[in-house]
Amino acid sequence: KQEVTQIPAALSVPEGENLVLNCSFTDSAIYNLQWFRQDPGKGLTSLLLIQSSQREQTSGRLNASLDKSSGRSTLYIAASQPGDSATYLCAVVSGTYKYIFGTGTRLKVLA
Amino acid sequence: GAVVSQHPSRVICKSGTSVKIECRSLDFQATTMFWYRQFPKQSLMLMATSNEGSKATYEQGVEKDKFLINHASLTLSTLTVTSAHPEDSSFYICSARSPSGGYEQYFGPGTRLTVT
């Protein structure tokens, strides 16, 4: 059974810092890995999707990498801003199109 | 493109009543939709997979008689919570499988259900 874990569970950093969020999964047979952000009480905003054949994806200040063999992905946020404060979720797609979500990292960027 | 909507965004109902949540793909046809539940400060848990024109497939531990799913058209899936109880209060999010046939899903904005 696929299990997805995110470390740390919570993170508080001063504005301007570069930071790394981690996602690990137990079954390397995945099709996609996707990172989302979720603001309190809101739905999901897709940030980056990495297909199984890819190693990384970049969008603005965000960079996500994928190492299938070790079952890990990282989300790198450069020059963090208070507006980046949110919960970040990773999800893997394996099996019959099912998304398995990680436990989430609650990020707070202090002004 | 690939927009998914949900209605209502918030609903409050009394214990014992039923409530229906709609999930629509606005600009594409979705043969497969999914329903997730998220309790406070927890991650999303898949409840069921909804396939147009056939019965939904429920995840282990989800009561199919309590959470009725209907996917009657290529753009609409509904989740009905029957005989709701306070423990059913949660954030319900639907998604639709990418029209390109790949593995990506597009997510709705969610529905906050509160059962009093």
Short mmCIF file of N, CA, C and O in Angstrom, two decimals, chain A:
data_model
loop_
_atom_site.label_atom_id
_atom_site.label_comp_id
_atom_site.label_asym_id
_atom_site.label_seq_id
_atom_site.Cartn_x
_atom_site.Cartn_y
_atom_site.Cartn_z
N LYS A 1 0.84 -1.19 0.00
CA LYS A 1 0.00 0.00 0.00
C LYS A 1 0.88 1.25 0.00
O LYS A 1 1.78 1.37 0.81
N GLN A 2 0.60 2.15 -0.92
CA GLN A 2 1.39 3.37 -1.04
C GLN A 2 1.16 4.27 0.16
O GLN A 2 0.03 4.55 0.53
N GLU A 3 2.23 4.76 0.75
CA GLU A 3 2.15 5.73 1.83
C GLU A 3 3.05 6.91 1.49
O GLU A 3 4.16 6.73 1.00
N VAL A 4 2.53 8.10 1.75
CA VAL A 4 3.25 9.32 1.41
C VAL A 4 3.43 10.14 2.68
O VAL A 4 2.46 10.42 3.38
N THR A 5 4.67 10.52 2.94
CA THR A 5 4.99 11.25 4.17
C THR A 5 5.70 12.54 3.81
O THR A 5 6.54 12.55 2.89
N GLN A 6 5.39 13.58 4.55
CA GLN A 6 6.04 14.86 4.32
C GLN A 6 6.72 15.34 5.60
O GLN A 6 6.16 15.27 6.68
N ILE A 7 7.93 15.82 5.40
CA ILE A 7 8.74 16.34 6.50
C ILE A 7 9.32 17.68 6.09
O ILE A 7 9.79 17.82 4.95
N PRO A 8 9.28 18.72 6.98
CA PRO A 8 8.69 18.67 8.32
C PRO A 8 7.17 18.83 8.26
O PRO A 8 6.64 19.23 7.23
N ALA A 9 6.51 18.60 9.37
CA ALA A 9 5.07 18.80 9.42
C ALA A 9 4.72 20.29 9.48
O ALA A 9 3.68 20.72 8.98
N ALA A 10 5.61 21.07 10.09
CA ALA A 10 5.41 22.51 10.18
C ALA A 10 6.76 23.18 10.11
O ALA A 10 7.78 22.63 10.55
N LEU A 11 6.75 24.40 9.58
CA LEU A 11 7.99 25.12 9.36
C LEU A 11 7.71 26.61 9.45
O LEU A 11 6.75 27.10 8.84
N SER A 12 8.54 27.32 10.19
CA SER A 12 8.40 28.76 10.32
C SER A 12 9.74 29.39 9.99
O SER A 12 10.75 29.04 10.61
N VAL A 13 9.78 30.28 9.01
CA VAL A 13 11.04 30.86 8.56
C VAL A 13 10.89 32.36 8.38
O VAL A 13 9.78 32.85 8.12
N PRO A 14 11.98 33.11 8.49
CA PRO A 14 11.90 34.54 8.20
C PRO A 14 11.85 34.78 6.69
O PRO A 14 12.36 33.98 5.89
N GLU A 15 11.25 35.87 6.32
CA GLU A 15 11.13 36.23 4.92
C GLU A 15 12.50 36.27 4.24
O GLU A 15 13.48 36.72 4.83
N GLY A 16 12.56 35.80 3.01
CA GLY A 16 13.79 35.86 2.24
C GLY A 16 14.59 34.57 2.25
O GLY A 16 15.47 34.39 1.41
N GLU A 17 14.25 33.68 3.18
CA GLU A 17 15.02 32.42 3.23
C GLU A 17 14.63 31.49 2.10
O GLU A 17 13.49 31.47 1.64
N ASN A 18 15.61 30.70 1.67
CA ASN A 18 15.35 29.60 0.75
C ASN A 18 15.01 28.38 1.59
O ASN A 18 15.61 28.16 2.65
N LEU A 19 14.05 27.60 1.15
CA LEU A 19 13.67 26.46 1.97
C LEU A 19 13.33 25.24 1.12
O LEU A 19 13.05 25.36 -0.09
N VAL A 20 13.39 24.09 1.78
CA VAL A 20 13.16 22.81 1.11
C VAL A 20 12.11 22.02 1.87
O VAL A 20 12.22 21.83 3.08
N LEU A 21 11.10 21.58 1.15
CA LEU A 21 10.08 20.70 1.72
C LEU A 21 10.28 19.31 1.14
O LEU A 21 10.60 19.17 -0.05
N ASN A 22 10.10 18.31 1.97
CA ASN A 22 10.38 16.95 1.57
C ASN A 22 9.13 16.08 1.50
O ASN A 22 8.21 16.23 2.31
N CYS A 23 9.12 15.18 0.54
CA CYS A 23 8.03 14.25 0.35
C CYS A 23 8.65 12.88 0.05
O CYS A 23 9.51 12.78 -0.83
N SER A 24 8.21 11.86 0.78
CA SER A 24 8.71 10.52 0.50
C SER A 24 7.55 9.57 0.31
O SER A 24 6.48 9.74 0.92
N PHE A 25 7.76 8.57 -0.53
CA PHE A 25 6.70 7.61 -0.82
C PHE A 25 7.29 6.21 -0.81
O PHE A 25 8.48 6.02 -1.11
N THR A 26 6.46 5.24 -0.46
CA THR A 26 6.98 3.89 -0.21
C THR A 26 7.05 3.02 -1.45
O THR A 26 7.85 2.09 -1.51
N ASP A 27 6.21 3.27 -2.43
CA ASP A 27 6.18 2.47 -3.64
C ASP A 27 6.67 3.32 -4.82
O ASP A 27 6.02 4.31 -5.15
N SER A 28 7.77 2.94 -5.41
CA SER A 28 8.37 3.77 -6.46
C SER A 28 7.65 3.65 -7.81
O SER A 28 7.97 4.38 -8.74
N ALA A 29 6.69 2.77 -7.90
CA ALA A 29 5.95 2.59 -9.16
C ALA A 29 4.86 3.64 -9.27
O ALA A 29 3.67 3.36 -9.10
N ILE A 30 5.26 4.86 -9.55
CA ILE A 30 4.31 5.96 -9.67
C ILE A 30 4.26 6.46 -11.10
O ILE A 30 5.22 6.28 -11.87
N TYR A 31 3.16 7.11 -11.46
CA TYR A 31 3.04 7.72 -12.78
C TYR A 31 3.41 9.20 -12.74
O TYR A 31 4.08 9.72 -13.61
N ASN A 32 2.87 9.89 -11.73
CA ASN A 32 3.13 11.32 -11.56
C ASN A 32 3.36 11.62 -10.09
O ASN A 32 2.93 10.88 -9.21
N LEU A 33 3.98 12.77 -9.84
CA LEU A 33 4.01 13.35 -8.51
C LEU A 33 3.66 14.82 -8.67
O LEU A 33 4.17 15.49 -9.57
N GLN A 34 2.78 15.31 -7.81
CA GLN A 34 2.30 16.68 -7.95
C GLN A 34 2.37 17.39 -6.61
O GLN A 34 2.07 16.81 -5.57
N TRP A 35 2.78 18.65 -6.66
CA TRP A 35 2.81 19.50 -5.47
C TRP A 35 1.66 20.51 -5.54
O TRP A 35 1.41 21.11 -6.60
N PHE A 36 1.00 20.70 -4.40
CA PHE A 36 -0.11 21.65 -4.28
C PHE A 36 0.15 22.56 -3.09
O PHE A 36 0.85 22.20 -2.15
N ARG A 37 -0.51 23.72 -3.13
CA ARG A 37 -0.61 24.52 -1.91
C ARG A 37 -2.08 24.65 -1.57
O ARG A 37 -2.96 24.64 -2.47
N GLN A 38 -2.34 24.75 -0.27
CA GLN A 38 -3.70 24.90 0.19
C GLN A 38 -3.72 25.99 1.24
O GLN A 38 -3.07 25.89 2.28
N ASP A 39 -4.49 27.05 0.97
CA ASP A 39 -4.67 28.10 1.95
C ASP A 39 -5.78 27.68 2.91
O ASP A 39 -6.65 26.88 2.55
N PRO A 40 -5.80 28.22 4.13
CA PRO A 40 -6.78 27.80 5.14
C PRO A 40 -8.21 27.89 4.63
O PRO A 40 -8.64 28.94 4.14
N GLY A 41 -8.93 26.80 4.75
CA GLY A 41 -10.33 26.78 4.36
C GLY A 41 -10.58 26.78 2.87
O GLY A 41 -11.73 26.91 2.43
N LYS A 42 -9.53 26.64 2.09
CA LYS A 42 -9.66 26.71 0.63
C LYS A 42 -9.33 25.38 -0.02
O LYS A 42 -8.88 24.44 0.62
N GLY A 43 -9.52 25.35 -1.33
CA GLY A 43 -9.20 24.15 -2.11
C GLY A 43 -7.72 24.10 -2.45
O GLY A 43 -6.90 24.81 -1.86
N LEU A 44 -7.39 23.26 -3.41
CA LEU A 44 -6.00 23.02 -3.79
C LEU A 44 -5.60 23.89 -4.98
O LEU A 44 -6.38 24.03 -5.92
N THR A 45 -4.38 24.40 -4.93
CA THR A 45 -3.80 25.08 -6.07
C THR A 45 -2.62 24.24 -6.54
O THR A 45 -1.69 24.00 -5.77
N SER A 46 -2.67 23.80 -7.78
CA SER A 46 -1.56 22.99 -8.31
C SER A 46 -0.34 23.86 -8.53
O SER A 46 -0.44 24.96 -9.10
N LEU A 47 0.80 23.39 -8.08
CA LEU A 47 2.05 24.15 -8.23
C LEU A 47 2.91 23.55 -9.35
O LEU A 47 3.30 24.23 -10.28
N LEU A 48 3.23 22.27 -9.20
CA LEU A 48 4.11 21.61 -10.16
C LEU A 48 3.72 20.15 -10.27
O LEU A 48 3.38 19.52 -9.28
N LEU A 49 3.76 19.64 -11.48
CA LEU A 49 3.52 18.23 -11.73
C LEU A 49 4.75 17.65 -12.40
O LEU A 49 5.25 18.21 -13.38
N ILE A 50 5.26 16.56 -11.85
CA ILE A 50 6.42 15.88 -12.43
C ILE A 50 5.98 14.51 -12.91
O ILE A 50 5.48 13.70 -12.12
N GLN A 51 6.15 14.24 -14.16
CA GLN A 51 5.84 12.91 -14.67
C GLN A 51 6.95 11.95 -14.28
O GLN A 51 8.08 12.36 -14.01
N SER A 52 6.65 10.67 -14.29
CA SER A 52 7.60 9.67 -13.79
C SER A 52 8.91 9.65 -14.57
O SER A 52 9.95 9.27 -14.05
N SER A 53 8.86 10.09 -15.83
CA SER A 53 10.07 10.08 -16.67
C SER A 53 10.91 11.34 -16.47
O SER A 53 12.01 11.44 -17.03
N GLN A 54 10.40 12.29 -15.71
CA GLN A 54 11.10 13.56 -15.51
C GLN A 54 11.84 13.57 -14.18
O GLN A 54 11.50 12.82 -13.25
N ARG A 55 12.83 14.46 -14.08
CA ARG A 55 13.60 14.57 -12.85
C ARG A 55 13.22 15.82 -12.06
O ARG A 55 13.36 15.86 -10.84
N GLU A 56 12.79 16.87 -12.77
CA GLU A 56 12.43 18.09 -12.06
C GLU A 56 11.54 18.97 -12.93
O GLU A 56 11.45 18.80 -14.15
N GLN A 57 10.88 19.92 -12.24
CA GLN A 57 10.08 20.93 -12.90
C GLN A 57 10.28 22.24 -12.15
O GLN A 57 10.50 22.26 -10.94
N THR A 58 10.20 23.33 -12.90
CA THR A 58 10.43 24.65 -12.33
C THR A 58 9.31 25.59 -12.74
O THR A 58 8.83 25.54 -13.88
N SER A 59 8.92 26.45 -11.79
CA SER A 59 7.96 27.50 -12.08
C SER A 59 8.28 28.68 -11.18
O SER A 59 8.08 28.61 -9.96
N GLY A 60 8.82 29.73 -11.76
CA GLY A 60 9.16 30.91 -10.97
C GLY A 60 10.15 30.59 -9.87
O GLY A 60 11.23 30.07 -10.14
N ARG A 61 9.77 30.87 -8.63
CA ARG A 61 10.66 30.62 -7.49
C ARG A 61 10.58 29.18 -6.98
O ARG A 61 11.22 28.84 -5.98
N LEU A 62 9.80 28.36 -7.63
CA LEU A 62 9.60 26.99 -7.19
C LEU A 62 10.34 26.02 -8.10
O LEU A 62 10.35 26.17 -9.32
N ASN A 63 10.96 25.02 -7.45
CA ASN A 63 11.60 23.94 -8.19
C ASN A 63 11.30 22.64 -7.47
O ASN A 63 11.52 22.52 -6.26
N ALA A 64 10.77 21.67 -8.19
CA ALA A 64 10.49 20.37 -7.61
C ALA A 64 11.33 19.31 -8.30
O ALA A 64 11.45 19.32 -9.52
N SER A 65 11.90 18.43 -7.51
CA SER A 65 12.69 17.33 -8.06
C SER A 65 12.06 16.01 -7.68
O SER A 65 11.30 15.92 -6.71
N LEU A 66 12.37 15.00 -8.47
CA LEU A 66 11.83 13.67 -8.23
C LEU A 66 12.92 12.62 -8.38
O LEU A 66 13.63 12.60 -9.41
N ASP A 67 13.07 11.77 -7.37
CA ASP A 67 13.97 10.62 -7.44
C ASP A 67 13.14 9.40 -7.16
O ASP A 67 12.90 9.03 -6.00
N LYS A 68 12.66 8.77 -8.21
CA LYS A 68 11.76 7.63 -8.06
C LYS A 68 12.42 6.48 -7.34
O LYS A 68 11.81 5.83 -6.49
N SER A 69 13.66 6.21 -7.67
CA SER A 69 14.33 5.03 -7.11
C SER A 69 14.44 5.09 -5.59
O SER A 69 14.36 4.08 -4.90
N SER A 70 14.62 6.31 -5.08
CA SER A 70 14.72 6.45 -3.62
C SER A 70 13.39 6.83 -3.00
O SER A 70 13.30 6.95 -1.77
N GLY A 71 12.37 7.04 -3.81
CA GLY A 71 11.05 7.37 -3.30
C GLY A 71 10.98 8.74 -2.66
O GLY A 71 10.37 8.91 -1.60
N ARG A 72 11.61 9.73 -3.31
CA ARG A 72 11.65 11.06 -2.70
C ARG A 72 11.43 12.17 -3.71
O ARG A 72 11.84 12.06 -4.87
N SER A 73 10.83 13.24 -3.22
CA SER A 73 10.70 14.47 -3.99
C SER A 73 10.95 15.63 -3.04
O SER A 73 10.66 15.54 -1.85
N THR A 74 11.52 16.69 -3.59
CA THR A 74 11.70 17.90 -2.79
C THR A 74 11.10 19.08 -3.53
O THR A 74 11.12 19.13 -4.77
N LEU A 75 10.55 20.00 -2.78
CA LEU A 75 10.06 21.27 -3.31
C LEU A 75 10.93 22.36 -2.74
O LEU A 75 10.99 22.54 -1.52
N TYR A 76 11.60 23.06 -3.61
CA TYR A 76 12.51 24.14 -3.22
C TYR A 76 11.80 25.46 -3.48
O TYR A 76 11.31 25.70 -4.60
N ILE A 77 11.73 26.30 -2.45
CA ILE A 77 11.15 27.63 -2.60
C ILE A 77 12.25 28.65 -2.37
O ILE A 77 12.86 28.71 -1.28
N ALA A 78 12.51 29.45 -3.37
CA ALA A 78 13.56 30.46 -3.26
C ALA A 78 12.99 31.78 -2.75
O ALA A 78 11.86 32.14 -3.08
N ALA A 79 13.80 32.47 -1.96
CA ALA A 79 13.45 33.82 -1.50
C ALA A 79 12.01 33.88 -1.00
O ALA A 79 11.17 34.60 -1.55
N SER A 80 11.74 33.13 0.05
CA SER A 80 10.36 32.99 0.54
C SER A 80 9.75 34.34 0.92
O SER A 80 10.45 35.28 1.35
N GLN A 81 8.44 34.42 0.75
CA GLN A 81 7.67 35.64 1.03
C GLN A 81 6.50 35.30 1.96
O GLN A 81 6.04 34.15 1.96
N PRO A 82 5.99 36.27 2.70
CA PRO A 82 4.83 35.98 3.56
C PRO A 82 3.65 35.38 2.80
O PRO A 82 2.90 34.56 3.35
N GLY A 83 3.48 35.76 1.55
CA GLY A 83 2.41 35.20 0.73
C GLY A 83 2.58 33.73 0.42
O GLY A 83 1.64 33.09 -0.06
N ASP A 84 3.76 33.18 0.70
CA ASP A 84 3.98 31.74 0.51
C ASP A 84 3.41 30.93 1.67
O ASP A 84 3.37 29.70 1.60
N SER A 85 2.99 31.58 2.72
CA SER A 85 2.45 30.88 3.89
C SER A 85 1.20 30.11 3.50
O SER A 85 0.24 30.68 2.98
N ALA A 86 1.24 28.81 3.73
CA ALA A 86 0.14 27.92 3.34
C ALA A 86 0.54 26.51 3.76
O ALA A 86 1.63 26.28 4.29
N THR A 87 -0.34 25.56 3.51
CA THR A 87 0.00 24.15 3.66
C THR A 87 0.37 23.60 2.29
O THR A 87 -0.34 23.85 1.31
N TYR A 88 1.48 22.90 2.23
CA TYR A 88 1.95 22.32 0.98
C TYR A 88 1.75 20.81 1.02
O TYR A 88 2.16 20.15 1.97
N LEU A 89 1.10 20.31 0.00
CA LEU A 89 0.79 18.88 -0.09
C LEU A 89 1.46 18.29 -1.33
O LEU A 89 1.44 18.91 -2.40
N CYS A 90 2.02 17.12 -1.16
CA CYS A 90 2.45 16.38 -2.34
C CYS A 90 1.51 15.20 -2.52
O CYS A 90 0.89 14.73 -1.55
N ALA A 91 1.37 14.76 -3.74
CA ALA A 91 0.50 13.63 -4.04
C ALA A 91 1.16 12.79 -5.13
O ALA A 91 1.75 13.33 -6.07
N VAL A 92 1.06 11.49 -5.00
CA VAL A 92 1.58 10.60 -6.04
C VAL A 92 0.40 9.89 -6.69
O VAL A 92 -0.63 9.65 -6.07
N VAL A 93 0.59 9.58 -7.95
CA VAL A 93 -0.41 8.84 -8.70
C VAL A 93 0.15 7.47 -8.98
O VAL A 93 1.17 7.34 -9.66
N SER A 94 -0.50 6.48 -8.44
CA SER A 94 -0.10 5.11 -8.74
C SER A 94 -1.37 4.27 -8.75
O SER A 94 -2.41 4.71 -8.27
N GLY A 95 -1.29 3.10 -9.33
CA GLY A 95 -2.52 2.30 -9.41
C GLY A 95 -3.47 2.89 -10.45
O GLY A 95 -3.05 3.50 -11.42
N THR A 96 -4.75 2.79 -10.21
CA THR A 96 -5.76 3.20 -11.19
C THR A 96 -6.07 4.68 -11.04
O THR A 96 -7.11 5.07 -10.51
N TYR A 97 -5.17 5.53 -11.51
CA TYR A 97 -5.37 6.98 -11.55
C TYR A 97 -5.61 7.60 -10.17
O TYR A 97 -6.02 8.74 -10.08
N LYS A 98 -5.33 6.88 -9.10
CA LYS A 98 -5.63 7.39 -7.77
C LYS A 98 -4.52 8.29 -7.27
O LYS A 98 -3.35 7.96 -7.36
N TYR A 99 -4.91 9.42 -6.70
CA TYR A 99 -3.97 10.31 -6.04
C TYR A 99 -3.88 9.89 -4.57
O TYR A 99 -4.90 9.78 -3.90
N ILE A 100 -2.66 9.71 -4.08
CA ILE A 100 -2.43 9.47 -2.66
C ILE A 100 -1.70 10.69 -2.13
O ILE A 100 -0.58 11.01 -2.59
N PHE A 101 -2.33 11.36 -1.19
CA PHE A 101 -1.78 12.61 -0.68
C PHE A 101 -0.88 12.38 0.51
O PHE A 101 -1.10 11.48 1.32
N GLY A 102 0.12 13.26 0.62
CA GLY A 102 0.98 13.24 1.79
C GLY A 102 0.33 13.94 2.96
O GLY A 102 -0.78 14.46 2.88
N THR A 103 1.04 13.94 4.05
CA THR A 103 0.54 14.45 5.32
C THR A 103 0.59 15.98 5.40
O THR A 103 -0.03 16.56 6.27
N GLY A 104 1.31 16.62 4.49
CA GLY A 104 1.32 18.07 4.44
C GLY A 104 2.41 18.73 5.27
O GLY A 104 2.83 18.20 6.31
N THR A 105 2.86 19.89 4.82
CA THR A 105 3.78 20.74 5.58
C THR A 105 3.14 22.11 5.70
O THR A 105 2.82 22.74 4.69
N ARG A 106 2.93 22.55 6.93
CA ARG A 106 2.37 23.90 7.18
C ARG A 106 3.51 24.89 7.26
O ARG A 106 4.34 24.83 8.16
N LEU A 107 3.55 25.80 6.30
CA LEU A 107 4.63 26.77 6.20
C LEU A 107 4.14 28.14 6.63
O LEU A 107 3.09 28.61 6.20
N LYS A 108 4.95 28.79 7.45
CA LYS A 108 4.68 30.17 7.83
C LYS A 108 5.94 30.98 7.55
O LYS A 108 7.01 30.65 8.06
N VAL A 109 5.80 32.01 6.74
CA VAL A 109 6.91 32.88 6.42
C VAL A 109 6.67 34.21 7.14
O VAL A 109 5.68 34.89 6.91
N LEU A 110 7.59 34.55 7.99
CA LEU A 110 7.44 35.73 8.85
C LEU A 110 8.00 36.97 8.18
O LEU A 110 9.11 36.94 7.63
N ALA A 111 7.25 38.05 8.22
CA ALA A 111 7.68 39.32 7.62
C ALA A 111 8.75 39.99 8.46
O ALA A 111 8.83 39.77 9.68
#
